[in-house]
PDB file of C-alpha atoms in Angstrom:
ATOM      1  CA  MET A   1     -10.248  15.803  -2.673  1.00  0.00           C
ATOM      2  CA  GLY A   2      -7.296  13.497  -2.241  1.00  0.00           C
ATOM      3  CA  ARG A   3      -7.092  10.049  -3.836  1.00  0.00           C
ATOM      4  CA  VAL A   4      -7.172   7.196  -1.346  1.00  0.00           C
ATOM      5  CA  ILE A   5      -5.250   4.114  -2.513  1.00  0.00           C
ATOM      6  CA  ALA A   6      -5.097   0.891  -0.506  1.00  0.00           C
ATOM      7  CA  ILE A   7      -2.043  -1.303  -1.088  1.00  0.00           C
ATOM      8  CA  VAL A   8      -3.341  -4.798  -0.538  1.00  0.00           C
ATOM      9  CA  ASN A   9      -2.550  -8.471  -1.030  1.00  0.00           C
ATOM     10  CA  GLN A  10      -3.395 -11.092   1.576  1.00  0.00           C
ATOM     11  CA  LYS A  11      -0.330 -13.072   0.477  1.00  0.00           C
ATOM     12  CA  GLY A  12       2.695 -12.024   2.541  1.00  0.00           C
ATOM     13  CA  GLY A  13       6.164 -11.295   1.228  1.00  0.00           C
ATOM     14  CA  VAL A  14       5.115  -9.698  -2.053  1.00  0.00           C
ATOM     15  CA  GLY A  15       6.567  -6.225  -1.458  1.00  0.00           C
ATOM     16  CA  LYS A  16       3.416  -4.599  -0.133  1.00  0.00           C
ATOM     17  CA  THR A  17       5.011  -2.534   2.627  1.00  0.00           C
ATOM     18  CA  THR A  18       8.083  -1.810   0.509  1.00  0.00           C
ATOM     19  CA  THR A  19       5.683  -0.404  -2.057  1.00  0.00           C
ATOM     20  CA  ALA A  20       3.743   1.632   0.516  1.00  0.00           C
ATOM     21  CA  VAL A  21       6.906   3.201   1.924  1.00  0.00           C
ATOM     22  CA  ASN A  22       8.650   3.912  -1.366  1.00  0.00           C
ATOM     23  CA  LEU A  23       5.599   4.969  -3.364  1.00  0.00           C
ATOM     24  CA  SER A  24       4.669   7.444  -0.626  1.00  0.00           C
ATOM     25  CA  ALA A  25       8.242   8.783  -0.675  1.00  0.00           C
ATOM     26  CA  GLY A  26       8.246   8.997  -4.474  1.00  0.00           C
ATOM     27  CA  LEU A  27       4.993  10.944  -4.518  1.00  0.00           C
ATOM     28  CA  ALA A  28       6.243  13.303  -1.801  1.00  0.00           C
ATOM     29  CA  LEU A  29       9.545  13.870  -3.591  1.00  0.00           C
ATOM     30  CA  GLY A  30       7.500  14.635  -6.695  1.00  0.00           C
ATOM     31  CA  GLY A  31       5.895  17.555  -4.891  1.00  0.00           C
ATOM     32  CA  HIS A  32       2.643  15.898  -3.802  1.00  0.00           C
ATOM     33  CA  SER A  33       1.174  16.040  -0.315  1.00  0.00           C
ATOM     34  CA  VAL A  34       0.878  12.504   1.046  1.00  0.00           C
ATOM     35  CA  LEU A  35      -0.528  10.741   4.097  1.00  0.00           C
ATOM     36  CA  LEU A  36       0.599   7.150   4.649  1.00  0.00           C
ATOM     37  CA  ILE A  37      -1.543   5.060   6.980  1.00  0.00           C
ATOM     38  CA  ASP A  38       0.054   1.922   8.415  1.00  0.00           C
ATOM     39  CA  ALA A  39      -2.837  -0.491   8.964  1.00  0.00           C
ATOM     40  CA  ASP A  40      -0.639  -3.556   9.564  1.00  0.00           C
ATOM     41  CA  ALA A  41       0.027  -4.678  13.153  1.00  0.00           C
ATOM     42  CA  GLN A  42       3.571  -5.622  12.121  1.00  0.00           C
ATOM     43  CA  CYS A  43       4.210  -1.837  12.001  1.00  0.00           C
ATOM     44  CA  SER A  44       6.745  -2.194   9.181  1.00  0.00           C
ATOM     45  CA  ALA A  45       5.688   0.919   7.264  1.00  0.00           C
ATOM     46  CA  THR A  46       5.951   2.878  10.513  1.00  0.00           C
ATOM     47  CA  SER A  47       9.477   1.682  11.274  1.00  0.00           C
ATOM     48  CA  GLY A  48      10.344   2.089   7.582  1.00  0.00           C
ATOM     49  CA  TYR A  49      10.223   5.829   8.231  1.00  0.00           C
ATOM     50  CA  GLY A  50      12.127   5.565  11.494  1.00  0.00           C
ATOM     51  CA  ILE A  51       9.004   6.237  13.569  1.00  0.00           C
ATOM     52  CA  ARG A  52       8.640   4.687  17.028  1.00  0.00           C
ATOM     53  CA  LEU A  53       5.322   5.486  18.670  1.00  0.00           C
ATOM     54  CA  ALA A  54       5.263   6.046  22.401  1.00  0.00           C
ATOM     55  CA  GLU A  55       2.571   4.130  24.255  1.00  0.00           C
ATOM     56  CA  GLU A  56       0.376   7.194  24.696  1.00  0.00           C
ATOM     57  CA  GLU A  57       0.649   8.396  21.088  1.00  0.00           C
ATOM     58  CA  PRO A  58      -2.405   7.807  18.865  1.00  0.00           C
ATOM     59  CA  SER A  59      -2.065   5.209  16.127  1.00  0.00           C
ATOM     60  CA  THR A  60      -4.117   3.673  13.329  1.00  0.00           C
ATOM     61  CA  TYR A  61      -5.850   1.576  15.989  1.00  0.00           C
ATOM     62  CA  ASP A  62      -7.134   4.755  17.676  1.00  0.00           C
ATOM     63  CA  VAL A  63      -8.245   6.200  14.332  1.00  0.00           C
ATOM     64  CA  ILE A  64     -10.266   3.099  13.397  1.00  0.00           C
ATOM     65  CA  LEU A  65     -11.825   2.788  16.857  1.00  0.00           C
ATOM     66  CA  GLY A  66     -12.672   6.498  16.930  1.00  0.00           C
ATOM     67  CA  HIS A  67     -10.352   7.478  19.769  1.00  0.00           C
ATOM     68  CA  ALA A  68      -8.377   9.912  17.573  1.00  0.00           C
ATOM     69  CA  THR A  69      -8.604  11.606  14.187  1.00  0.00           C
ATOM     70  CA  PRO A  70      -6.075  11.062  11.391  1.00  0.00           C
ATOM     71  CA  ALA A  71      -4.905  14.647  11.958  1.00  0.00           C
ATOM     72  CA  ASP A  72      -4.236  13.838  15.623  1.00  0.00           C
ATOM     73  CA  ALA A  73      -2.294  10.694  14.741  1.00  0.00           C
ATOM     74  CA  ALA A  74      -0.274  11.964  11.759  1.00  0.00           C
ATOM     75  CA  ARG A  75       3.474  12.170  12.408  1.00  0.00           C
ATOM     76  CA  THR A  76       5.975  14.264  10.490  1.00  0.00           C
ATOM     77  CA  THR A  77       8.759  12.613   8.503  1.00  0.00           C
ATOM     78  CA  MET A  78      12.033  13.649   6.902  1.00  0.00           C
ATOM     79  CA  LEU A  79       9.972  14.656   3.849  1.00  0.00           C
ATOM     80  CA  PRO A  80       8.074  17.924   4.469  1.00  0.00           C
ATOM     81  CA  SER A  81       5.010  16.946   2.392  1.00  0.00           C
ATOM     82  CA  LEU A  82       4.648  13.448   3.855  1.00  0.00           C
ATOM     83  CA  ARG A  83       3.027  12.403   7.115  1.00  0.00           C
ATOM     84  CA  VAL A  84       2.516   8.941   8.563  1.00  0.00           C
ATOM     85  CA  VAL A  85      -0.208   7.555  10.802  1.00  0.00           C
ATOM     86  CA  GLY A  86       1.771   4.854  12.556  1.00  0.00           C
ATOM     87  CA  ALA A  87       0.618   1.386  13.547  1.00  0.00           C
ATOM     88  CA  SER A  88       0.830  -0.298  16.928  1.00  0.00           C
ATOM     89  CA  ARG A  89       0.421  -3.881  18.086  1.00  0.00           C
ATOM     90  CA  ASP A  90      -3.044  -2.883  19.320  1.00  0.00           C
ATOM     91  CA  LEU A  91      -4.263  -3.387  15.746  1.00  0.00           C
ATOM     92  CA  VAL A  92      -4.297  -7.127  16.434  1.00  0.00           C
ATOM     93  CA  GLY A  93      -7.112  -6.535  18.914  1.00  0.00           C
ATOM     94  CA  ALA A  94      -8.966  -4.225  16.538  1.00  0.00           C
ATOM     95  CA  GLU A  95     -10.140  -7.225  14.508  1.00  0.00           C
ATOM     96  CA  ILE A  96     -12.002  -8.501  17.562  1.00  0.00           C
ATOM     97  CA  GLU A  97     -13.156  -5.137  18.914  1.00  0.00           C
ATOM     98  CA  LEU A  98     -14.645  -4.091  15.584  1.00  0.00           C
ATOM     99  CA  VAL A  99     -17.009  -7.074  15.516  1.00  0.00           C
ATOM    100  CA  SER A 100     -19.400  -5.413  17.961  1.00  0.00           C
ATOM    101  CA  VAL A 101     -18.993  -1.841  16.670  1.00  0.00           C
ATOM    102  CA  GLU A 102     -21.750  -0.157  14.681  1.00  0.00           C
ATOM    103  CA  ASN A 103     -20.848   0.435  11.007  1.00  0.00           C
ATOM    104  CA  ARG A 104     -17.650  -1.500  11.663  1.00  0.00           C
ATOM    105  CA  GLU A 105     -16.698  -1.660   7.956  1.00  0.00           C
ATOM    106  CA  ARG A 106     -16.937   2.129   7.517  1.00  0.00           C
ATOM    107  CA  ARG A 107     -14.915   3.390  10.481  1.00  0.00           C
ATOM    108  CA  LEU A 108     -11.794   4.212   8.476  1.00  0.00           C
ATOM    109  CA  ARG A 109     -13.838   5.744   5.656  1.00  0.00           C
ATOM    110  CA  GLU A 110     -15.524   8.110   8.097  1.00  0.00           C
ATOM    111  CA  ALA A 111     -12.188   9.043   9.665  1.00  0.00           C
ATOM    112  CA  LEU A 112     -10.517   9.719   6.311  1.00  0.00           C
ATOM    113  CA  ALA A 113     -13.347  12.036   5.276  1.00  0.00           C
ATOM    114  CA  THR A 114     -11.962  14.546   7.789  1.00  0.00           C
ATOM    115  CA  VAL A 115      -8.545  14.789   6.037  1.00  0.00           C
ATOM    116  CA  ARG A 116      -9.216  14.049   2.363  1.00  0.00           C
ATOM    117  CA  GLY A 117      -9.019  17.738   1.513  1.00  0.00           C
ATOM    118  CA  ALA A 118      -5.603  18.124   3.150  1.00  0.00           C
ATOM    119  CA  TYR A 119      -3.680  15.625   0.982  1.00  0.00           C
ATOM    120  CA  GLU A 120      -3.363  14.800  -2.698  1.00  0.00           C
ATOM    121  CA  PHE A 121      -2.722  11.131  -1.919  1.00  0.00           C
ATOM    122  CA  ILE A 122      -3.644   8.956   1.046  1.00  0.00           C
ATOM    123  CA  LEU A 123      -2.004   5.514   0.931  1.00  0.00           C
ATOM    124  CA  ILE A 124      -3.038   2.636   3.199  1.00  0.00           C
ATOM    125  CA  ASP A 125      -0.632  -0.230   3.884  1.00  0.00           C
ATOM    126  CA  CYS A 126      -2.986  -3.146   4.577  1.00  0.00           C
ATOM    127  CA  PRO A 127      -2.284  -6.275   6.634  1.00  0.00           C
ATOM    128  CA  PRO A 128      -1.712  -9.593   4.811  1.00  0.00           C
ATOM    129  CA  SER A 129      -5.248 -10.828   5.451  1.00  0.00           C
ATOM    130  CA  LEU A 130      -8.846 -10.124   4.446  1.00  0.00           C
ATOM    131  CA  GLY A 131     -10.074  -9.326   7.959  1.00  0.00           C
ATOM    132  CA  LEU A 132     -12.033  -6.333   9.248  1.00  0.00           C
ATOM    133  CA  VAL A 133      -9.073  -3.934   9.142  1.00  0.00           C
ATOM    134  CA  THR A 134      -8.501  -4.702   5.458  1.00  0.00           C
ATOM    135  CA  LEU A 135     -12.242  -4.495   4.851  1.00  0.00           C
ATOM    136  CA  ASN A 136     -12.166  -1.005   6.380  1.00  0.00           C
ATOM    137  CA  ALA A 137      -9.436  -0.078   3.914  1.00  0.00           C
ATOM    138  CA  LEU A 138     -11.382  -1.497   0.947  1.00  0.00           C
ATOM    139  CA  THR A 139     -14.485   0.408   2.026  1.00  0.00           C
ATOM    140  CA  GLY A 140     -12.565   3.619   2.668  1.00  0.00           C
ATOM    141  CA  CYS A 141     -10.399   3.802  -0.448  1.00  0.00           C
ATOM    142  CA  ASP A 142     -10.987   4.853  -4.045  1.00  0.00           C
ATOM    143  CA  SER A 143      -8.778   2.187  -5.585  1.00  0.00           C
ATOM    144  CA  LEU A 144      -6.494  -0.764  -4.904  1.00  0.00           C
ATOM    145  CA  LEU A 145      -2.841  -1.207  -5.790  1.00  0.00           C
ATOM    146  CA  ILE A 146      -2.027  -4.924  -5.734  1.00  0.00           C
ATOM    147  CA  PRO A 147       1.657  -5.967  -5.604  1.00  0.00           C
ATOM    148  CA  LEU A 148       2.390  -9.363  -7.166  1.00  0.00           C
ATOM    149  CA  GLN A 149       5.721 -11.103  -6.753  1.00  0.00           C
ATOM    150  CA  CYS A 150       7.124 -12.569  -9.968  1.00  0.00           C
ATOM    151  CA  GLU A 151       7.084 -16.190  -8.820  1.00  0.00           C
ATOM    152  CA  TYR A 152       5.151 -19.400  -9.473  1.00  0.00           C
ATOM    153  CA  TYR A 153       2.468 -18.651  -6.846  1.00  0.00           C
ATOM    154  CA  ALA A 154       2.060 -15.011  -7.882  1.00  0.00           C
ATOM    155  CA  LEU A 155      -1.643 -15.353  -8.591  1.00  0.00           C
ATOM    156  CA  GLU A 156      -2.345 -17.475  -5.515  1.00  0.00           C
ATOM    157  CA  GLY A 157      -5.023 -15.734  -3.501  1.00  0.00           C
ATOM    158  CA  LEU A 158      -5.646 -13.066  -6.118  1.00  0.00           C
ATOM    159  CA  THR A 159      -8.938 -14.715  -7.083  1.00  0.00           C
ATOM    160  CA  ALA A 160     -10.130 -14.537  -3.459  1.00  0.00           C
ATOM    161  CA  LEU A 161      -9.113 -10.886  -3.267  1.00  0.00           C
ATOM    162  CA  LEU A 162     -10.960 -10.011  -6.468  1.00  0.00           C
ATOM    163  CA  GLU A 163     -14.041 -11.860  -5.204  1.00  0.00           C
ATOM    164  CA  THR A 164     -13.879  -9.787  -2.016  1.00  0.00           C
ATOM    165  CA  VAL A 165     -13.547  -6.623  -4.107  1.00  0.00           C
ATOM    166  CA  ALA A 166     -16.714  -7.587  -5.998  1.00  0.00           C
ATOM    167  CA  LEU A 167     -18.589  -8.096  -2.715  1.00  0.00           C
ATOM    168  CA  VAL A 168     -17.377  -4.739  -1.373  1.00  0.00           C
ATOM    169  CA  ARG A 169     -18.527  -3.024  -4.564  1.00  0.00           C
ATOM    170  CA  ASP A 170     -21.955  -4.617  -4.232  1.00  0.00           C
ATOM    171  CA  SER A 171     -22.575  -3.679  -0.614  1.00  0.00           C
ATOM    172  CA  LEU A 172     -20.134  -1.079   0.730  1.00  0.00           C
ATOM    173  CA  ASN A 173     -18.130   0.831  -1.891  1.00  0.00           C
ATOM    174  CA  PRO A 174     -19.645   0.749  -5.388  1.00  0.00           C
ATOM    175  CA  GLU A 175     -16.947   3.049  -6.814  1.00  0.00           C
ATOM    176  CA  LEU A 176     -14.030   0.837  -5.736  1.00  0.00           C
ATOM    177  CA  ALA A 177     -11.566   0.516  -8.618  1.00  0.00           C
ATOM    178  CA  ILE A 178      -8.363  -1.378  -9.338  1.00  0.00           C
ATOM    179  CA  GLU A 179      -5.547   1.182  -9.527  1.00  0.00           C
ATOM    180  CA  GLY A 180      -3.299  -1.499 -10.928  1.00  0.00           C
ATOM    181  CA  LEU A 181      -1.318  -4.678 -10.403  1.00  0.00           C
ATOM    182  CA  LEU A 182       2.359  -4.097  -9.664  1.00  0.00           C
ATOM    183  CA  LEU A 183       4.965  -6.715 -10.558  1.00  0.00           C
ATOM    184  CA  THR A 184       7.614  -6.852  -7.829  1.00  0.00           C
ATOM    185  CA  MET A 185      10.925  -8.651  -7.158  1.00  0.00           C
ATOM    186  CA  TYR A 186      11.481  -9.052 -10.893  1.00  0.00           C
ATOM    187  CA  ASP A 187      14.690 -10.671 -12.121  1.00  0.00           C
ATOM    188  CA  GLY A 188      14.962 -10.580 -15.906  1.00  0.00           C
ATOM    189  CA  ARG A 189      17.617 -13.314 -15.853  1.00  0.00           C
ATOM    190  CA  ASN A 190      15.096 -15.761 -14.418  1.00  0.00           C
ATOM    191  CA  THR A 191      12.979 -17.556 -17.011  1.00  0.00           C
ATOM    192  CA  LEU A 192      10.136 -18.171 -14.561  1.00  0.00           C
ATOM    193  CA  CYS A 193      10.086 -14.481 -13.589  1.00  0.00           C
ATOM    194  CA  ARG A 194       9.777 -13.459 -17.221  1.00  0.00           C
ATOM    195  CA  GLN A 195       7.052 -16.038 -17.854  1.00  0.00           C
ATOM    196  CA  VAL A 196       5.008 -14.945 -14.821  1.00  0.00           C
ATOM    197  CA  ALA A 197       5.295 -11.291 -15.873  1.00  0.00           C
ATOM    198  CA  GLU A 198       4.136 -12.159 -19.395  1.00  0.00           C
ATOM    199  CA  ASP A 199       1.226 -14.225 -18.076  1.00  0.00           C
ATOM    200  CA  VAL A 200       0.041 -11.470 -15.725  1.00  0.00           C
ATOM    201  CA  LYS A 201       0.288  -8.804 -18.436  1.00  0.00           C
ATOM    202  CA  GLY A 202      -1.461 -11.067 -20.924  1.00  0.00           C
ATOM    203  CA  HIS A 203      -4.342 -11.767 -18.563  1.00  0.00           C
ATOM    204  CA  PHE A 204      -4.852  -8.361 -16.932  1.00  0.00           C
ATOM    205  CA  ARG A 205      -3.538  -6.149 -19.763  1.00  0.00           C
ATOM    206  CA  ASP A 206      -4.021  -2.453 -18.990  1.00  0.00           C
ATOM    207  CA  LYS A 207      -4.579  -3.186 -15.301  1.00  0.00           C
ATOM    208  CA  VAL A 208      -0.844  -3.929 -14.900  1.00  0.00           C
ATOM    209  CA  PHE A 209       1.490  -1.009 -14.196  1.00  0.00           C
ATOM    210  CA  ARG A 210       4.103  -0.412 -16.869  1.00  0.00           C
ATOM    211  CA  THR A 211       6.665   0.055 -14.118  1.00  0.00           C
ATOM    212  CA  VAL A 212       8.169  -3.202 -12.854  1.00  0.00           C
ATOM    213  CA  ILE A 213      10.003  -3.339  -9.510  1.00  0.00           C
ATOM    214  CA  PRO A 214      13.292  -5.265  -9.732  1.00  0.00           C
ATOM    215  CA  ARG A 215      14.738  -7.496  -7.068  1.00  0.00           C
ATOM    216  CA  ASN A 216      17.188  -5.098  -5.406  1.00  0.00           C
ATOM    217  CA  VAL A 217      19.271  -5.350  -2.248  1.00  0.00           C
ATOM    218  CA  ARG A 218      18.870  -1.640  -1.422  1.00  0.00           C
ATOM    219  CA  LEU A 219      15.114  -2.123  -1.097  1.00  0.00           C
ATOM    220  CA  SER A 220      15.824  -4.788   1.525  1.00  0.00           C
ATOM    221  CA  GLU A 221      18.467  -2.773   3.371  1.00  0.00           C
ATOM    222  CA  SER A 222      16.744   0.586   3.654  1.00  0.00           C
ATOM    223  CA  PRO A 223      14.098  -0.339   6.307  1.00  0.00           C
ATOM    224  CA  SER A 224      16.834  -1.165   8.836  1.00  0.00           C
ATOM    225  CA  HIS A 225      17.987   2.449   8.474  1.00  0.00           C
ATOM    226  CA  GLY A 226      14.487   3.862   8.929  1.00  0.00           C
ATOM    227  CA  LEU A 227      14.529   5.293   5.420  1.00  0.00           C
ATOM    228  CA  PRO A 228      12.749   4.612   2.147  1.00  0.00           C
ATOM    229  CA  ALA A 229      15.121   3.434  -0.579  1.00  0.00           C
ATOM    230  CA  LEU A 230      14.573   6.717  -2.429  1.00  0.00           C
ATOM    231  CA  LEU A 231      16.413   8.482   0.391  1.00  0.00           C
ATOM    232  CA  TYR A 232      18.738   5.655   1.445  1.00  0.00           C
ATOM    233  CA  ASP A 233      20.173   5.132  -2.068  1.00  0.00           C
ATOM    234  CA  PRO A 234      18.375   7.324  -4.618  1.00  0.00           C
ATOM    235  CA  GLY A 235      20.438   5.961  -7.508  1.00  0.00           C
ATOM    236  CA  SER A 236      19.680   2.286  -6.870  1.00  0.00           C
ATOM    237  CA  ARG A 237      17.579   0.349  -9.358  1.00  0.00           C
ATOM    238  CA  GLY A 238      14.841  -0.193  -6.779  1.00  0.00           C
ATOM    239  CA  ALA A 239      14.643   3.483  -5.876  1.00  0.00           C
ATOM    240  CA  LEU A 240      14.557   4.549  -9.524  1.00  0.00           C
ATOM    241  CA  ALA A 241      11.757   2.078 -10.230  1.00  0.00           C
ATOM    242  CA  TYR A 242       9.630   3.364  -7.366  1.00  0.00           C
ATOM    243  CA  GLY A 243      10.260   6.924  -8.509  1.00  0.00           C
ATOM    244  CA  GLU A 244       8.889   5.921 -11.910  1.00  0.00           C
ATOM    245  CA  LEU A 245       5.920   4.185 -10.276  1.00  0.00           C
ATOM    246  CA  ALA A 246       5.132   7.379  -8.374  1.00  0.00           C
ATOM    247  CA  ARG A 247       5.096   9.310 -11.630  1.00  0.00           C
ATOM    248  CA  GLU A 248       2.875   6.675 -13.208  1.00  0.00           C
ATOM    249  CA  VAL A 249       0.398   6.777 -10.307  1.00  0.00           C
ATOM    250  CA  ALA A 250       0.376  10.575 -10.466  1.00  0.00           C
ATOM    251  CA  GLY A 251      -0.221  10.462 -14.224  1.00  0.00           C
ATOM    252  CA  GLU A 252       3.239  11.806 -15.054  1.00  0.00           C
ATOM    253  CA  ALA A 253       4.956   8.622 -16.298  1.00  0.00           C
ATOM    254  CA  THR A 254       7.615   8.814 -18.981  1.00  0.00           C
ATOM    255  CA  ASP A 255       8.011   6.397 -21.884  1.00  0.00           C
ATOM    256  CA  ASP A 256      11.258   4.723 -20.750  1.00  0.00           C
ATOM    257  CA  VAL A 257       9.802   2.098 -18.413  1.00  0.00           C
ATOM    258  CA  ASP A 258      11.481  -1.338 -18.472  1.00  0.00           C
TER     259      ASP A 258
END
């Protein structure tokens, strides 16, 4: 059975989608079969792989509402072992439509049960909110990967997220685990960045990934080319860091992490 990991943080601009796109690419390049589900109505993970869904093509919206299966909606990518279930703007309406749906928190979990055996990793790029779509991801996943930007407000909102995780464990997904906290946009020349990283590691200890994602222009450029940074510029610092993160997530990390 494949591992389902939701990449979540209700605070925007922390590198969540960048992580979803590049971690999925890193795992695929490492020989793992991967399904990436874009659950954000901004569709950034979808466009990050150069995918443009036609109006009639099934999307994450159709999967959550039960109009299509993940297998129906999965699109091929430039990486043979990676497929993407793309998002559409319809996901905005899903928050409202799900309110009156039976078992509304478990729709994605039920859909993913049909493809868990086909992939080693299923990654979910969540929207920057704690609404019903994110709740579906929390209920449907095995663990959470939480990106945190190395800035003053890094921990802002994390308490609310962890409280939500506790509630989900109590009522919907008792096995929900924290895969890890990922420090992103790190600049070692910046004193505040270093202090935030030290504080997070000191507080959360082994829950923080050893890999740290640097601030890197190639990570910002690659989405405009419809490519993950690992394909756009494999030798860039950002791409190398996400390659190391993929090995860490897969349990294959080396000892030379910054």
